[in-house]
Coordinates of C-alpha atoms and ligand atoms in Angstrom, one line a residue:
M17 CA 9.1 -8.6 27.7
D18 CA 6.9 -6.3 25.7
K19 CA 3.2 -5.7 26.3
L20 CA 0.4 -4.3 24.1
I21 CA -1.8 -1.4 25.1
V22 CA -5.1 -1.5 23.2
T23 CA -7.2 1.6 23.4
G24 CA -10.8 0.6 22.6
G25 CA -13.8 2.2 21.3
C26 CA -13.0 2.7 17.6
R27 CA -14.8 1.1 14.7
L28 CA -12.3 -0.7 12.4
D29 CA -12.5 0.5 8.8
G30 CA -9.9 -0.4 6.1
E31 CA -8.0 -2.9 4.1
I32 CA -5.1 -5.2 5.0
R33 CA -2.9 -7.8 3.3
I34 CA -3.0 -11.4 4.6
S35 CA 0.3 -13.2 5.2
G36 CA 1.2 -16.7 4.2
A37 CA -0.1 -19.4 6.5
K38 CA 2.0 -20.2 9.6
N39 CA 0.6 -23.8 9.7
A40 CA 1.7 -24.4 6.1
A41 CA 5.1 -22.6 6.4
L42 CA 6.2 -24.7 9.4
P43 CA 5.7 -28.2 7.8
I44 CA 6.9 -27.0 4.4
M45 CA 10.2 -25.7 6.0
A46 CA 10.5 -29.2 7.6
A47 CA 9.7 -30.8 4.2
T48 CA 12.8 -29.1 2.7
L49 CA 14.8 -31.7 4.7
L50 CA 13.6 -34.3 2.2
A51 CA 15.1 -32.7 -0.9
D52 CA 18.7 -33.2 -2.2
E53 CA 18.4 -29.9 -4.1
P54 CA 17.6 -26.3 -2.9
I55 CA 14.0 -25.4 -2.2
T56 CA 12.7 -21.8 -2.3
V57 CA 9.8 -21.1 -0.1
C58 CA 7.8 -17.9 -0.9
N59 CA 5.2 -15.9 1.0
V60 CA 6.7 -17.0 4.3
P61 CA 5.1 -15.1 7.2
H62 CA 7.5 -13.1 9.4
L63 CA 6.8 -14.9 12.6
H64 CA 8.7 -16.2 15.7
D65 CA 7.7 -19.8 14.9
V66 CA 9.2 -19.4 11.4
T67 CA 12.4 -18.0 13.0
T68 CA 12.5 -21.0 15.4
T69 CA 12.1 -23.4 12.5
M70 CA 15.0 -21.6 10.7
E71 CA 17.1 -21.9 13.8
L72 CA 16.2 -25.6 14.1
L73 CA 17.3 -26.2 10.5
G74 CA 20.4 -24.0 10.9
R75 CA 21.6 -26.0 14.0
M76 CA 21.5 -29.1 11.8
G77 CA 23.9 -27.4 9.4
V78 CA 21.3 -26.7 6.7
S79 CA 22.0 -23.5 4.7
L80 CA 19.3 -20.8 4.6
V81 CA 19.3 -17.7 2.5
V82 CA 16.6 -15.0 2.8
D83 CA 16.3 -12.7 -0.2
E84 CA 15.0 -9.1 -0.2
F85 CA 11.4 -10.3 -0.8
L86 CA 11.8 -12.6 2.3
N87 CA 11.7 -15.7 0.2
I88 CA 13.7 -18.4 1.9
E89 CA 16.1 -20.7 0.0
V90 CA 16.9 -23.9 1.9
D91 CA 19.8 -26.1 0.9
T92 CA 20.2 -29.3 2.9
S93 CA 23.4 -30.4 1.2
T94 CA 25.4 -29.1 4.2
I95 CA 23.4 -30.9 6.9
N96 CA 25.7 -32.5 9.5
N97 CA 23.4 -33.7 12.3
F98 CA 19.8 -34.8 12.9
Y99 CA 19.2 -33.3 16.2
A100 CA 16.3 -31.1 17.4
P101 CA 17.2 -29.8 20.9
Y102 CA 14.8 -29.3 23.8
E103 CA 15.4 -25.6 24.1
L104 CA 13.9 -25.1 20.6
V105 CA 11.2 -27.8 20.7
K106 CA 9.8 -26.6 24.0
T107 CA 9.1 -23.2 22.5
M108 CA 7.3 -24.7 19.5
R109 CA 5.6 -28.1 19.4
A110 CA 5.5 -28.0 15.6
S111 CA 9.3 -28.8 15.7
I112 CA 8.1 -32.5 15.8
L113 CA 7.5 -32.0 12.1
V114 CA 11.3 -32.6 11.4
L115 CA 11.0 -36.1 12.7
G116 CA 9.4 -37.8 9.7
P117 CA 11.6 -36.1 7.1
L118 CA 14.9 -36.7 9.0
L119 CA 14.1 -40.3 9.6
T120 CA 13.0 -41.2 6.1
R121 CA 15.9 -39.4 4.3
F122 CA 18.8 -39.9 6.7
G123 CA 17.6 -43.0 8.6
E124 CA 17.9 -41.3 12.0
A125 CA 16.5 -38.5 14.1
H126 CA 16.9 -37.3 17.7
V127 CA 14.1 -35.0 18.5
S128 CA 13.2 -33.7 21.9
M129 CA 9.7 -34.7 23.2
P130 CA 7.6 -31.6 23.1
G131 CA 6.4 -30.8 26.6
G132 CA 2.8 -30.4 27.7
C133 CA 1.2 -27.2 26.5
A134 CA -1.3 -24.8 28.0
I135 CA -4.2 -25.7 25.7
G136 CA -4.1 -29.4 26.5
Q137 CA -1.9 -32.5 26.9
R138 CA -1.1 -32.7 23.1
P139 CA 0.8 -36.0 23.0
V140 CA 2.8 -37.2 19.9
D141 CA 1.7 -40.9 20.1
I142 CA 0.0 -40.7 16.7
H143 CA 3.2 -39.5 15.0
L144 CA 5.3 -42.2 16.7
D145 CA 2.8 -45.1 16.1
G146 CA 2.6 -44.2 12.4
L147 CA 6.3 -44.2 12.0
K148 CA 6.6 -47.5 13.9
A149 CA 4.0 -49.0 11.5
M150 CA 6.4 -48.0 8.7
G151 CA 9.2 -50.0 10.4
A152 CA 11.0 -47.3 12.4
D153 CA 12.7 -48.3 15.7
I154 CA 11.7 -45.6 18.2
Q155 CA 12.9 -45.2 21.7
V156 CA 12.3 -42.4 24.1
E157 CA 15.4 -41.8 26.3
N158 CA 16.1 -38.8 28.5
G159 CA 13.3 -36.8 27.1
Y160 CA 14.4 -37.4 23.5
I161 CA 12.7 -39.4 20.7
I162 CA 15.5 -41.5 19.2
A163 CA 14.3 -42.9 15.8
R164 CA 16.1 -45.1 13.4
A165 CA 15.3 -47.0 10.2
D166 CA 17.2 -48.4 7.2
R167 CA 14.5 -47.5 4.8
L168 CA 10.9 -46.9 6.0
K169 CA 8.3 -49.2 4.4
G170 CA 4.9 -48.2 3.1
A171 CA 2.1 -49.1 5.6
H172 CA -1.7 -48.8 6.0
I173 CA -2.2 -46.3 8.8
V174 CA -5.5 -45.4 10.4
L175 CA -5.1 -42.3 12.7
E176 CA -6.9 -42.8 16.0
T177 CA -7.6 -39.1 16.3
I178 CA -7.5 -36.6 13.5
S179 CA -4.2 -34.8 13.9
V180 CA -2.9 -32.1 11.5
T181 CA 0.8 -32.4 12.2
A182 CA 0.8 -36.2 12.5
T183 CA -0.9 -36.4 9.1
E184 CA 1.9 -34.1 7.7
N185 CA 4.7 -35.9 9.4
L186 CA 3.6 -39.3 8.2
M187 CA 2.8 -38.1 4.7
M188 CA 6.4 -36.6 4.5
A189 CA 7.9 -39.8 5.9
A190 CA 6.0 -41.8 3.3
T191 CA 7.4 -39.9 0.3
L192 CA 10.8 -41.6 0.5
A193 CA 9.5 -44.9 1.9
D194 CA 9.6 -48.2 0.1
G195 CA 6.1 -48.9 -1.4
E196 CA 2.7 -47.5 -0.8
T197 CA 1.4 -45.8 2.3
V198 CA -2.2 -45.1 3.0
I199 CA -3.2 -42.7 5.7
E200 CA -6.9 -43.0 6.7
N201 CA -8.7 -40.6 9.0
A202 CA -6.2 -38.0 7.8
A203 CA -6.6 -34.3 8.6
Q204 CA -8.2 -32.5 5.7
E205 CA -6.9 -29.0 6.5
P206 CA -5.9 -26.9 3.5
E207 CA -2.4 -26.6 5.0
V208 CA -2.0 -30.4 4.6
A209 CA -3.0 -30.1 0.9
D210 CA -0.5 -27.2 0.6
V211 CA 2.3 -29.4 2.0
A212 CA 1.3 -32.1 -0.4
K213 CA 1.4 -29.6 -3.3
C214 CA 5.0 -28.7 -2.4
L215 CA 6.0 -32.3 -2.0
I216 CA 4.5 -33.2 -5.4
A217 CA 6.4 -30.4 -7.0
M218 CA 9.5 -31.9 -5.4
G219 CA 8.8 -35.2 -7.1
A220 CA 6.6 -37.0 -4.6
K221 CA 3.7 -39.2 -5.6
I222 CA 0.7 -38.2 -3.5
T223 CA -3.0 -38.4 -4.1
G224 CA -5.9 -37.5 -1.8
A225 CA -4.3 -34.8 0.3
G226 CA -7.1 -32.5 1.6
T227 CA -9.4 -35.6 2.0
S228 CA -9.5 -38.1 4.8
R229 CA -7.6 -40.7 2.8
I230 CA -4.1 -39.9 1.5
V231 CA -2.1 -42.3 -0.6
V232 CA 1.6 -41.9 -1.0
E233 CA 3.8 -44.0 -3.4
G234 CA 7.4 -43.8 -2.2
V235 CA 10.1 -42.6 -4.5
S236 CA 13.9 -42.8 -4.2
R237 CA 14.7 -39.1 -4.1
L238 CA 13.1 -35.7 -4.0
G239 CA 14.5 -32.6 -5.8
G240 CA 14.2 -28.8 -5.7
T241 CA 11.3 -26.5 -6.3
R242 CA 9.9 -23.1 -5.6
H243 CA 6.7 -23.1 -3.5
R244 CA 4.4 -20.2 -2.6
I245 CA 2.7 -20.7 0.8
L246 CA -1.1 -20.4 0.8
P247 CA -2.8 -17.5 2.6
D248 CA -3.4 -17.7 6.4
R249 CA -7.1 -18.5 6.9
I250 CA -6.8 -18.0 10.7
E251 CA -5.2 -14.6 10.3
T252 CA -7.8 -13.7 7.8
G253 CA -10.6 -14.9 10.1
T254 CA -9.1 -13.0 13.1
Y255 CA -9.1 -9.7 11.3
L256 CA -12.6 -10.2 9.9
V257 CA -14.0 -11.0 13.3
A258 CA -12.1 -8.0 14.6
G259 CA -14.0 -5.9 12.1
A260 CA -17.3 -7.4 13.2
V261 CA -16.9 -7.0 16.9
T262 CA -16.2 -3.3 16.5
G263 CA -19.2 -2.9 14.2
G264 CA -16.8 -1.9 11.5
R265 CA -15.7 -2.9 8.0
V266 CA -12.6 -4.9 7.2
K267 CA -11.4 -6.0 3.7
A268 CA -8.8 -8.8 3.7
R269 CA -6.6 -9.0 0.5
D270 CA -4.4 -11.8 -0.8
T271 CA -6.5 -14.4 0.9
D272 CA -8.9 -17.1 -0.3
P273 CA -12.6 -17.1 0.6
K274 CA -12.8 -20.8 -0.2
L275 CA -10.7 -21.6 2.9
L276 CA -13.1 -19.8 5.2
E277 CA -16.6 -21.0 4.3
V278 CA -17.8 -21.8 7.8
V279 CA -16.2 -18.7 9.3
L280 CA -17.9 -16.5 6.8
Q281 CA -21.2 -18.2 7.3
K282 CA -20.9 -17.5 11.1
L283 CA -20.2 -13.9 10.4
R284 CA -23.3 -13.7 8.1
D285 CA -25.3 -15.3 10.9
A286 CA -23.9 -12.7 13.3
G287 CA -25.5 -10.1 11.0
A288 CA -22.4 -9.0 8.9
K289 CA -22.6 -8.2 5.2
V290 CA -19.9 -10.5 3.6
E291 CA -18.6 -9.9 0.1
C292 CA -15.9 -12.0 -1.6
G293 CA -13.8 -11.9 -4.8
E294 CA -11.3 -14.4 -6.0
D295 CA -8.6 -13.3 -3.5
W296 CA -10.4 -10.9 -1.1
I297 CA -13.1 -10.9 1.5
E298 CA -14.9 -7.9 2.9
V299 CA -17.0 -8.0 6.1
D300 CA -19.1 -5.0 7.0
M301 CA -21.2 -4.8 10.2
E302 CA -22.5 -1.4 9.2
G303 CA -22.3 -0.1 12.7
R304 CA -24.6 -2.9 14.1
R305 CA -23.9 -4.9 17.2
P306 CA -23.4 -8.6 16.3
Q307 CA -26.0 -11.3 17.0
A308 CA -24.8 -14.2 19.2
V309 CA -23.8 -17.3 17.2
N310 CA -23.4 -20.8 18.5
I311 CA -19.9 -22.2 17.9
H312 CA -18.8 -25.8 17.8
T313 CA -15.1 -26.5 16.8
A314 CA -14.0 -29.6 15.0
P315 CA -11.4 -30.6 12.4
Y316 CA -11.6 -29.0 8.9
P317 CA -14.0 -28.4 7.1
A318 CA -15.8 -27.5 10.4
L319 CA -15.1 -24.4 12.4
P320 CA -11.4 -24.3 13.4
T321 CA -10.5 -24.5 17.0
D322 CA -8.0 -21.7 16.1
M323 CA -11.0 -19.3 15.6
Q324 CA -12.8 -20.3 18.8
A325 CA -11.4 -17.6 21.1
Q326 CA -12.1 -14.8 18.5
F327 CA -15.7 -15.9 18.1
M328 CA -16.0 -16.1 21.9
V329 CA -15.2 -12.3 22.0
L330 CA -17.8 -11.7 19.3
N331 CA -20.4 -13.5 21.5
T332 CA -19.3 -11.7 24.6
I333 CA -20.5 -8.4 23.2
A334 CA -23.3 -9.8 21.0
E335 CA -27.0 -9.4 21.3
G336 CA -28.3 -12.6 22.9
S337 CA -26.8 -15.8 24.4
S338 CA -24.8 -18.5 22.8
T339 CA -22.8 -21.7 23.5
V340 CA -19.2 -22.2 22.4
T341 CA -18.1 -25.8 22.4
E342 CA -14.5 -26.8 22.0
T343 CA -14.0 -30.4 20.8
V344 CA -10.4 -30.4 19.6
F345 CA -8.4 -29.4 22.7
E346 CA -9.4 -30.3 26.2
N347 CA -8.2 -27.0 27.8
R348 CA -8.6 -24.2 25.4
F349 CA -10.6 -21.8 27.5
M350 CA -7.9 -19.9 29.3
H351 CA -9.0 -16.7 27.6
V352 CA -12.3 -17.0 29.5
Q353 CA -10.8 -15.9 32.8
E354 CA -9.2 -12.9 31.2
L355 CA -12.5 -11.9 29.3
L356 CA -14.3 -12.1 32.7
R357 CA -11.8 -9.4 33.9
L358 CA -13.0 -7.2 31.1
G359 CA -16.7 -7.6 32.2
A360 CA -17.8 -10.6 30.1
N361 CA -20.6 -12.9 31.3
I362 CA -19.3 -16.5 30.6
T363 CA -20.0 -19.7 32.5
L364 CA -18.0 -22.8 31.8
E365 CA -19.6 -26.3 31.8
G366 CA -17.0 -28.9 30.7
N367 CA -16.0 -28.2 27.1
T368 CA -18.8 -25.7 26.6
A369 CA -18.9 -22.0 27.5
L370 CA -22.3 -20.4 28.0
V371 CA -21.9 -16.8 26.9
K372 CA -24.5 -14.0 27.6
G373 CA -23.8 -11.0 25.5
V374 CA -23.1 -7.8 27.4
E375 CA -23.4 -4.3 25.9
S376 CA -19.8 -3.2 26.7
L377 CA -16.5 -4.4 28.1
Q378 CA -14.1 -2.3 30.2
G379 CA -10.4 -2.2 29.7
A380 CA -8.2 -4.0 32.3
P381 CA -4.8 -5.6 32.6
V382 CA -4.9 -9.1 31.2
M383 CA -2.4 -11.8 30.4
A384 CA -2.0 -13.6 27.1
T385 CA -1.9 -17.4 27.5
D386 CA -1.7 -19.0 24.1
L387 CA -1.5 -17.8 20.6
R388 CA -5.2 -17.6 19.6
A389 CA -6.3 -16.6 23.2
S390 CA -3.9 -13.7 22.9
A391 CA -5.5 -12.5 19.6
S392 CA -8.9 -12.7 21.3
L393 CA -7.7 -10.4 24.0
V394 CA -6.6 -7.8 21.4
L395 CA -10.1 -8.1 19.9
A396 CA -11.7 -7.6 23.3
G397 CA -9.5 -4.6 23.9
L398 CA -10.6 -3.0 20.7
V399 CA -14.3 -3.0 21.9
A400 CA -13.6 -2.3 25.6
T401 CA -13.8 1.2 26.9
G402 CA -10.4 2.7 28.0
E403 CA -7.1 0.8 27.9
T404 CA -6.5 -2.9 28.0
H405 CA -2.9 -3.8 28.8
I406 CA -2.0 -7.3 27.5
S407 CA 1.1 -8.9 28.9
R408 CA 3.1 -12.0 27.8
I409 CA 2.5 -11.1 24.2
Y410 CA 5.3 -13.3 22.8
H411 CA 2.5 -15.8 22.0
I412 CA 1.0 -13.2 19.5
D413 CA 4.3 -12.8 17.7
R414 CA 4.4 -16.6 17.2
G415 CA 1.4 -16.4 14.9
Y416 CA 0.5 -12.9 13.8
E417 CA 2.8 -10.8 11.5
C418 CA 2.9 -7.1 12.5
I419 CA -0.4 -7.3 14.4
E420 CA -0.2 -3.7 15.7
E421 CA 0.7 -2.3 12.3
K422 CA -2.1 -4.1 10.6
L423 CA -4.7 -3.0 13.2
E424 CA -3.4 0.5 12.9
L425 CA -4.1 0.4 9.1
L426 CA -7.6 -0.5 10.0
G427 CA -7.9 2.4 12.5
G428 CA -7.3 0.4 15.7
N429 CA -5.2 1.9 18.5
V430 CA -2.7 -0.7 19.5
K431 CA 0.8 0.1 20.9
R432 CA 3.7 -2.1 21.8
V433 CA 5.6 -0.9 24.9
P434 CA 8.3 -2.5 27.0
A435 CA 6.7 -4.1 30.1
Ligands
LIG23 C1 -2.3 -28.1 14.4 C2 -2.1 -26.6 14.3 C3 -2.8 -25.8 15.4 C4 -4.3 -26.2 15.5 C5 -4.5 -27.7 15.5 C6 -5.9 -28.2 15.4 C7 0.0 -26.6 13.2 C8 1.5 -26.3 13.2 N1 -0.7 -26.4 14.3 O1 -1.7 -28.5 15.7 O2 -2.7 -24.4 15.1 O3 -4.9 -25.7 16.6 O4 -3.7 -28.4 14.5 O5 -6.5 -27.7 14.2 O6 -0.5 -27.0 12.1 N2 -3.3 -35.7 19.5 C9 -3.0 -36.8 20.1 N3 -1.9 -37.5 19.8 C10 -1.0 -37.0 18.8 C11 -1.3 -35.8 18.2 C12 -2.5 -35.1 18.5 O7 -3.8 -37.3 20.9 O8 0.0 -37.7 18.5 C13 -4.6 -34.9 19.8 C14 -4.3 -33.5 20.4 O9 -4.0 -33.6 21.8 C15 -5.5 -32.8 20.1 C16 -5.9 -33.4 18.7 O10 -5.2 -34.6 18.6 O11 -6.5 -33.0 21.0 C17 -5.6 -32.5 17.5 O12 -4.3 -32.0 17.6 P1 -3.4 -31.8 16.3 O13 -4.3 -31.8 15.1 O14 -2.3 -32.9 16.3 O15 -2.8 -30.4 16.6 P2 -1.4 -30.0 16.0 O16 -1.2 -30.7 14.7 O17 -0.4 -30.0 17.1

């Protein structure tokens, strides 16, 4: 397994292109299962999780063609089974997104239960309860969810907890159900709205996606379309924070500042100069050390949990003390132990980290634990003196396209080597 060697001490300065959003690409690839005509998905990020989704669809007999611009054409007319095996689902929880589409279009689905996951328990009860409310018969046998339905029926569903993928799964299931489905307390993430945009282009009748109340009027079939995935706001935020922690300047292109309002406000609070155009954002710390900023994660439009670890690094080397409170996942502080190895001063109290800014970090061997935690270690390595060796980096490749090339474009020194 490869590892990354980050040599710290440089101030990032430059411009990069932002990829399509992983968290929209995965549900939209699953949504192609709903269509009886080919769908072309554009601006798909080149990531392990996307490859896993393609493999998942391929194992069902779905035909996938990737063109020279990396657009993916998905044709479900060759599908011959409705099975999502454990060996794929265990590497990517988002595989659960095929459940709603398979069940509503083909009347059956066998999807492995995702296991626990490092950042928390992450059950799928909200997905299953919603589908049951729509009339599905769901049994869990030998670690597999076995779901059946003649035709799902529209239902009034109130999500107990705001869940992004459950909202998407139920919205997709509702598109081909009989009658109207209302999803209350729905996730409002822009990726949910992007999935809805694609579904609407396929012929679905959906209103309210991107708000907490989504209404879907079921239709009898969905057809083909061509959909361009929206920019990845978490990748954008990660590179902007990387610029800020190194006291440098980063311009992110092909992104959308409207998706990052809270993140940009936090960067301004940290002392960065932030400028935006229609599809670009530039953050410039002008050589200054960031000021500590308090962080409190919550579902969109609040500060995303997927940016918590990166802001923790900013606070680690900031002037002053701060609190970082995680409210979405119960165990998303694994990066803290690793940051302590680099010389951070962080104390954990329940779901809050008390961070006292230190003037510098020192490079050390560290281990990546989950996707965003891994990114935070790269950021920490960029400010630390000497070399930081990050092992178990497969997590990074699940969510960041060409991270070392992009950082190199910004002047960072990051090398991938066989461990
Ligand atoms: C999605 C994102 C992930 C992000 C997360 C929160 C994708 C592919 N992944 O993950 O990057 O970190 O949203 O913004 O879009 N929960 C339940 N029961 C359920 C489902 C969820 O209790 O059936 C709980 C979870 O344990 C967690 C909370 O709900 O505490 C939110 O999780 P959820 O929004 O479902 O995360 P994902 O959709 O898996």
